DNA sequence: ACCTGAACACCGTTCAAGT
DNA sequence: ACCTGAACACCGTTCAAGT
């Protein structure tokens, strides 16, 4: 990704033939270029790796150029752009007409998208401003239940409940041992020993018999997600009819 | 909170009477002292305000003393301690015997606690290691449904669904305009105009008729929280019986 | 052994100077 | 007008030196 750049500290070669011709001034990068570099960086190395300087290196540019190319006035605006770009991935092409089926398809899509971009949840909990794709996603959720005869408050409650459930499940699913700290073998082992000692103390009979609730696998967690979603949709259906 | 400290750069006063007597070396602060200073700081000014240097100033100590007093090896361990301390607030004294009533009481308590400590959700989405109070809270949730005849997988699915719902609702409830960016009048106004323009475009008929789903008040959001919780519990009850 | 001052390698952003 | 180099005011943490 990063192209080599002649070191400015090196003295120029004595022969002109050994010196690279002056680079044609590159067309300035677009906002999309910047966001497209930031998202895989965050996916692969976490949000903390997305620094202005690192992103600039990734784009073979200078730190302050990130600001001018993306036309952001602060780093948090880059995060706004990243979050909204991911919201575009949540849009479902042809949601089914049945409201429960539609909500199920949208929710599972969100689930998949959020697992691809773990940092999204981190940012949503913070101070992100809504953008056009996030708005389209919200419209799609509301469109799924547009046919139900609900008073406005109930419709909003339904909307918030489903969205909250999805985001909450993503929070839990992401805590699966792949995060930086838990992926250190030493830490993982210490956590397991600590929990084993707590459970062995007898103070936690229910955790002892049920387990700590941390998923054994992504499949296991996806099945929890789907089952809980069905419970929620069932409860909504019972209230609506 | 911060006691005045003589400026080390000032030359000592010429008369001994004008010089403060040497401070008796203070008893070292405890880990609890550090955490008890960090939590209200995070509550009041956000997680970003919790820097090692700021916390040291708050405790009238030197930056590196924070590490030795709290016996942490990295700042993230301070966050582990803060998260676990808040988990203690989630414990309910005498949960009712009925599983739905118990889950309702615990969930509402969590809701209240999370709104008091907005940064908790931020951290949980990240890389926090579980501590003793978090374990006690999980045990309490499992104890509430201990009487239900469930296979282990269903029990875990129930547990995760309820916990996820609570955390997800907290994420939404926190996005209520009190966060730093939205509380700037200029930004708030710009966001409202931006959304009004989107809705006015006609591309979002359902958002136009239902609203953006952002809460008008905390009461409104609490009612959404309770209604969604009842839907979820109703769906669980239907599956269990 | 426990505690900490100074230094280090970062960070986001300001601002003046380039083009 | 747009872009950017250098500087500034931070940050978490290392490490050697204190007690």
Coordinates of C-alpha atoms in Angstrom, one line a residue, chain B:
Chain B
X1 CA -10.4 18.3 45.8
X2 CA -6.9 19.5 44.7
X3 CA -5.0 20.9 47.6
X4 CA -2.6 23.8 46.9
X5 CA 1.0 22.7 46.5
X6 CA 4.0 25.0 46.8
X7 CA 5.5 25.7 43.4
X8 CA 8.8 24.0 43.2
X9 CA 10.2 26.7 40.9
X10 CA 9.6 29.5 43.3
X11 CA 12.7 30.4 45.4
X12 CA 12.1 29.7 49.1
X13 CA 11.0 32.7 51.2
X14 CA 13.9 34.5 53.0
X15 CA 12.4 34.0 56.5
X16 CA 11.9 30.5 57.8
X17 CA 8.6 31.7 59.3
X18 CA 7.3 32.3 55.9
X19 CA 8.2 28.8 54.7
X20 CA 5.6 26.1 55.3
X21 CA 6.9 23.3 57.5
X22 CA 7.8 20.2 55.6
X23 CA 4.7 18.2 54.9
X24 CA 4.6 15.0 56.9
X25 CA 4.9 12.3 54.2
X26 CA 1.3 11.4 53.5
X27 CA 0.2 7.8 53.9
X28 CA 0.1 6.3 50.4
X29 CA -3.3 6.3 48.7
X30 CA -5.1 3.1 48.2
X31 CA -6.4 1.5 45.0
X32 CA -9.9 2.4 46.2
X33 CA -8.9 6.1 46.5
X34 CA -7.7 6.1 42.9
X35 CA -10.8 4.4 41.6
X36 CA -13.0 6.6 43.7
X37 CA -11.4 9.7 42.1
X38 CA -11.5 8.3 38.6
X39 CA -15.2 7.4 38.5
X40 CA -16.7 10.8 39.2
X41 CA -14.1 12.4 36.9
X42 CA -15.3 10.1 34.1
X43 CA -19.0 10.7 35.0
X44 CA -18.6 14.4 34.9
X45 CA -16.2 15.0 32.0
X46 CA -16.1 11.8 30.0
X47 CA -13.6 9.0 29.7
X48 CA -11.2 11.2 27.7
X49 CA -10.7 13.4 30.8
X50 CA -9.4 10.4 32.7
X51 CA -5.7 10.8 32.0
X52 CA -3.0 9.7 34.3
X53 CA -1.7 13.2 34.7
X54 CA -5.2 14.6 35.4
X55 CA -6.0 11.9 37.9
X56 CA -2.7 12.5 39.6
X57 CA -3.6 16.2 39.9
X58 CA -7.0 15.3 41.3
X59 CA -5.3 13.2 43.9
X60 CA -2.6 15.8 44.6
X61 CA 0.0 13.3 43.6
X62 CA 2.6 12.7 40.8
X63 CA 1.6 10.9 37.6
X64 CA 3.6 7.8 38.2
X65 CA 2.2 7.5 41.7
X66 CA -1.1 6.6 40.2
X67 CA 0.4 3.4 38.9
X68 CA 2.0 2.5 42.2
X69 CA -0.9 3.4 44.4
X70 CA -3.5 1.5 42.3
X71 CA -0.9 -1.2 41.6
X72 CA -1.7 -1.2 37.9
X73 CA 0.8 -1.8 35.1
X74 CA -1.1 0.0 32.4
X75 CA -4.0 2.5 32.2
X76 CA -6.4 -0.1 30.8
X77 CA -6.2 -1.9 34.2
X78 CA -7.5 1.3 35.8
X79 CA -10.5 1.0 33.4
X80 CA -10.9 -2.7 34.5
X81 CA -11.2 -1.5 38.1
X82 CA -13.6 1.3 37.2
X83 CA -15.9 -1.1 35.3
X84 CA -15.9 -3.6 38.0
X85 CA -16.7 -1.0 40.7
X86 CA -19.8 0.1 38.7
X87 CA -20.8 -3.6 38.5
X88 CA -21.2 -3.6 42.2
X89 CA -23.9 -0.9 41.9
X90 CA -25.8 -3.3 39.6
X91 CA -26.4 -5.8 42.4
X92 CA -29.9 -5.9 43.7
X93 CA -30.5 -6.5 47.4
X94 CA -33.4 -8.9 47.4
X95 CA -34.6 -9.9 43.9
X96 CA -38.1 -11.2 43.8
X97 CA -38.6 -15.0 43.4
X98 CA -40.6 -14.8 40.2
X99 CA -38.1 -14.9 37.3
X100 CA -39.7 -12.2 35.2
X101 CA -40.1 -9.8 38.1
X102 CA -36.5 -10.5 39.1
X103 CA -35.1 -9.9 35.6
X104 CA -37.2 -6.7 35.4
X105 CA -35.8 -5.4 38.7
X106 CA -32.2 -6.2 37.8
X107 CA -32.6 -4.8 34.3
X108 CA -34.1 -1.5 35.5
X109 CA -31.3 -1.2 38.1
X110 CA -28.7 -1.8 35.4
X111 CA -30.4 0.8 33.2
X112 CA -30.2 3.4 36.0
X113 CA -26.6 2.6 36.8
X114 CA -25.5 2.8 33.2
X115 CA -27.1 6.2 32.7
X116 CA -25.1 7.4 35.8
X117 CA -21.9 6.2 34.2
X118 CA -22.1 6.7 30.5
X119 CA -18.5 5.7 30.0
X120 CA -19.2 2.1 31.2
X121 CA -20.8 1.2 27.9
X122 CA -17.9 2.6 26.0
X123 CA -15.5 0.5 27.9
X124 CA -17.5 -2.8 27.8
X125 CA -17.5 -2.6 24.0
X126 CA -13.7 -2.6 24.2
X127 CA -11.3 -4.9 25.8
X128 CA -12.2 -5.1 29.5
X129 CA -11.3 -8.1 31.6
X130 CA -14.1 -9.4 34.0
X131 CA -13.7 -8.8 37.7
X132 CA -15.3 -10.1 40.9
X133 CA -18.3 -7.7 40.9
X134 CA -19.1 -8.3 37.3
X135 CA -19.0 -12.0 38.2
X136 CA -21.4 -11.4 41.1
X137 CA -23.8 -9.5 38.8
X138 CA -23.8 -12.3 36.2
X139 CA -24.4 -14.8 39.0
X140 CA -27.4 -12.7 40.1
X141 CA -28.9 -12.7 36.6
X142 CA -28.5 -16.5 36.3
X143 CA -29.9 -17.0 39.8
X144 CA -33.0 -15.2 38.7
X145 CA -33.8 -17.9 36.1
X146 CA -32.3 -20.8 38.1
X147 CA -35.8 -22.2 38.7
X148 CA -36.7 -22.5 35.0
X149 CA -36.2 -26.0 33.5
X150 CA -33.9 -25.1 30.6
X151 CA -31.2 -26.9 28.8
X152 CA -27.8 -25.2 29.2
X153 CA -27.7 -23.7 25.7
X154 CA -31.2 -22.1 26.1
X155 CA -30.2 -20.8 29.5
X156 CA -27.1 -19.2 28.1
X157 CA -29.1 -17.8 25.1
X158 CA -31.6 -16.3 27.6
X159 CA -28.8 -14.8 29.7
X160 CA -27.0 -13.2 26.7
X161 CA -30.3 -11.9 25.2
X162 CA -31.3 -10.1 28.3
X163 CA -27.8 -8.7 29.0
X164 CA -27.4 -7.6 25.4
X165 CA -30.8 -5.9 25.4
X166 CA -29.9 -3.9 28.5
X167 CA -26.5 -2.7 27.1
X168 CA -27.9 -2.0 23.7
X169 CA -30.7 0.2 25.2
X170 CA -28.1 2.0 27.2
X171 CA -26.1 2.8 24.1
X172 CA -29.2 4.4 22.5
X173 CA -30.3 6.2 25.7
X174 CA -26.9 7.8 26.0
X175 CA -27.1 9.3 22.6
X176 CA -29.6 11.9 23.9
X177 CA -27.9 15.2 23.2
X178 CA -26.0 15.4 26.4
X179 CA -22.7 14.2 24.9
X180 CA -20.0 16.8 24.3
X181 CA -20.5 17.4 20.6
X182 CA -24.3 17.4 20.5
X183 CA -24.4 19.7 23.5
X184 CA -22.8 22.5 21.4
X185 CA -25.8 24.5 20.2
X186 CA -24.2 25.2 16.9
X187 CA -23.7 21.4 16.2
X188 CA -27.1 20.5 17.4
X189 CA -28.7 23.0 15.2
X190 CA -26.7 21.9 12.2
X191 CA -27.7 18.2 12.8
X192 CA -31.3 19.2 13.1
X193 CA -31.2 21.1 9.8
X194 CA -29.4 18.3 8.1
X195 CA -32.0 15.8 9.2
X196 CA -34.8 18.1 8.3
X197 CA -33.4 18.4 4.8
X198 CA -33.1 14.6 4.5
X199 CA -36.7 14.1 5.6
X200 CA -37.9 17.0 3.5
X201 CA -36.4 15.3 0.5
X202 CA -39.2 12.7 0.5
X203 CA -36.7 9.8 0.4
X204 CA -37.5 8.9 4.0
X205 CA -41.3 8.7 4.3
X206 CA -41.2 6.5 7.4
X207 CA -38.7 8.6 9.3
X208 CA -40.9 11.5 8.4
X209 CA -43.9 10.0 10.0
X210 CA -42.3 8.3 12.9
X211 CA -39.4 10.6 13.8
X212 CA -35.7 9.8 13.9
X213 CA -36.1 7.7 17.0
X214 CA -34.0 10.0 19.1
X215 CA -35.7 10.4 22.5
X216 CA -37.4 13.6 23.5
X217 CA -36.7 12.9 27.2
X218 CA -35.3 10.4 29.6
X219 CA -38.8 9.4 30.6
X220 CA -39.7 8.6 27.0
X221 CA -36.7 6.5 26.7
X222 CA -37.3 4.7 29.9
X223 CA -40.7 3.8 28.7
X224 CA -39.2 2.4 25.5
X225 CA -36.8 0.4 27.6
X226 CA -39.5 -1.1 29.8
X227 CA -41.8 -1.9 26.9
X228 CA -39.1 -3.7 24.9
X229 CA -38.0 -5.6 28.0
X230 CA -41.6 -6.8 28.5
X231 CA -41.8 -7.9 24.9
X232 CA -38.5 -9.8 25.2
X233 CA -39.6 -11.4 28.5
X234 CA -43.0 -12.3 27.0
X235 CA -41.3 -14.0 24.1
X236 CA -39.0 -15.9 26.5
X237 CA -41.9 -17.0 28.6
X238 CA -43.7 -18.3 25.5
X239 CA -40.7 -20.3 24.5
X240 CA -40.1 -21.7 28.0
X241 CA -43.6 -22.8 28.8

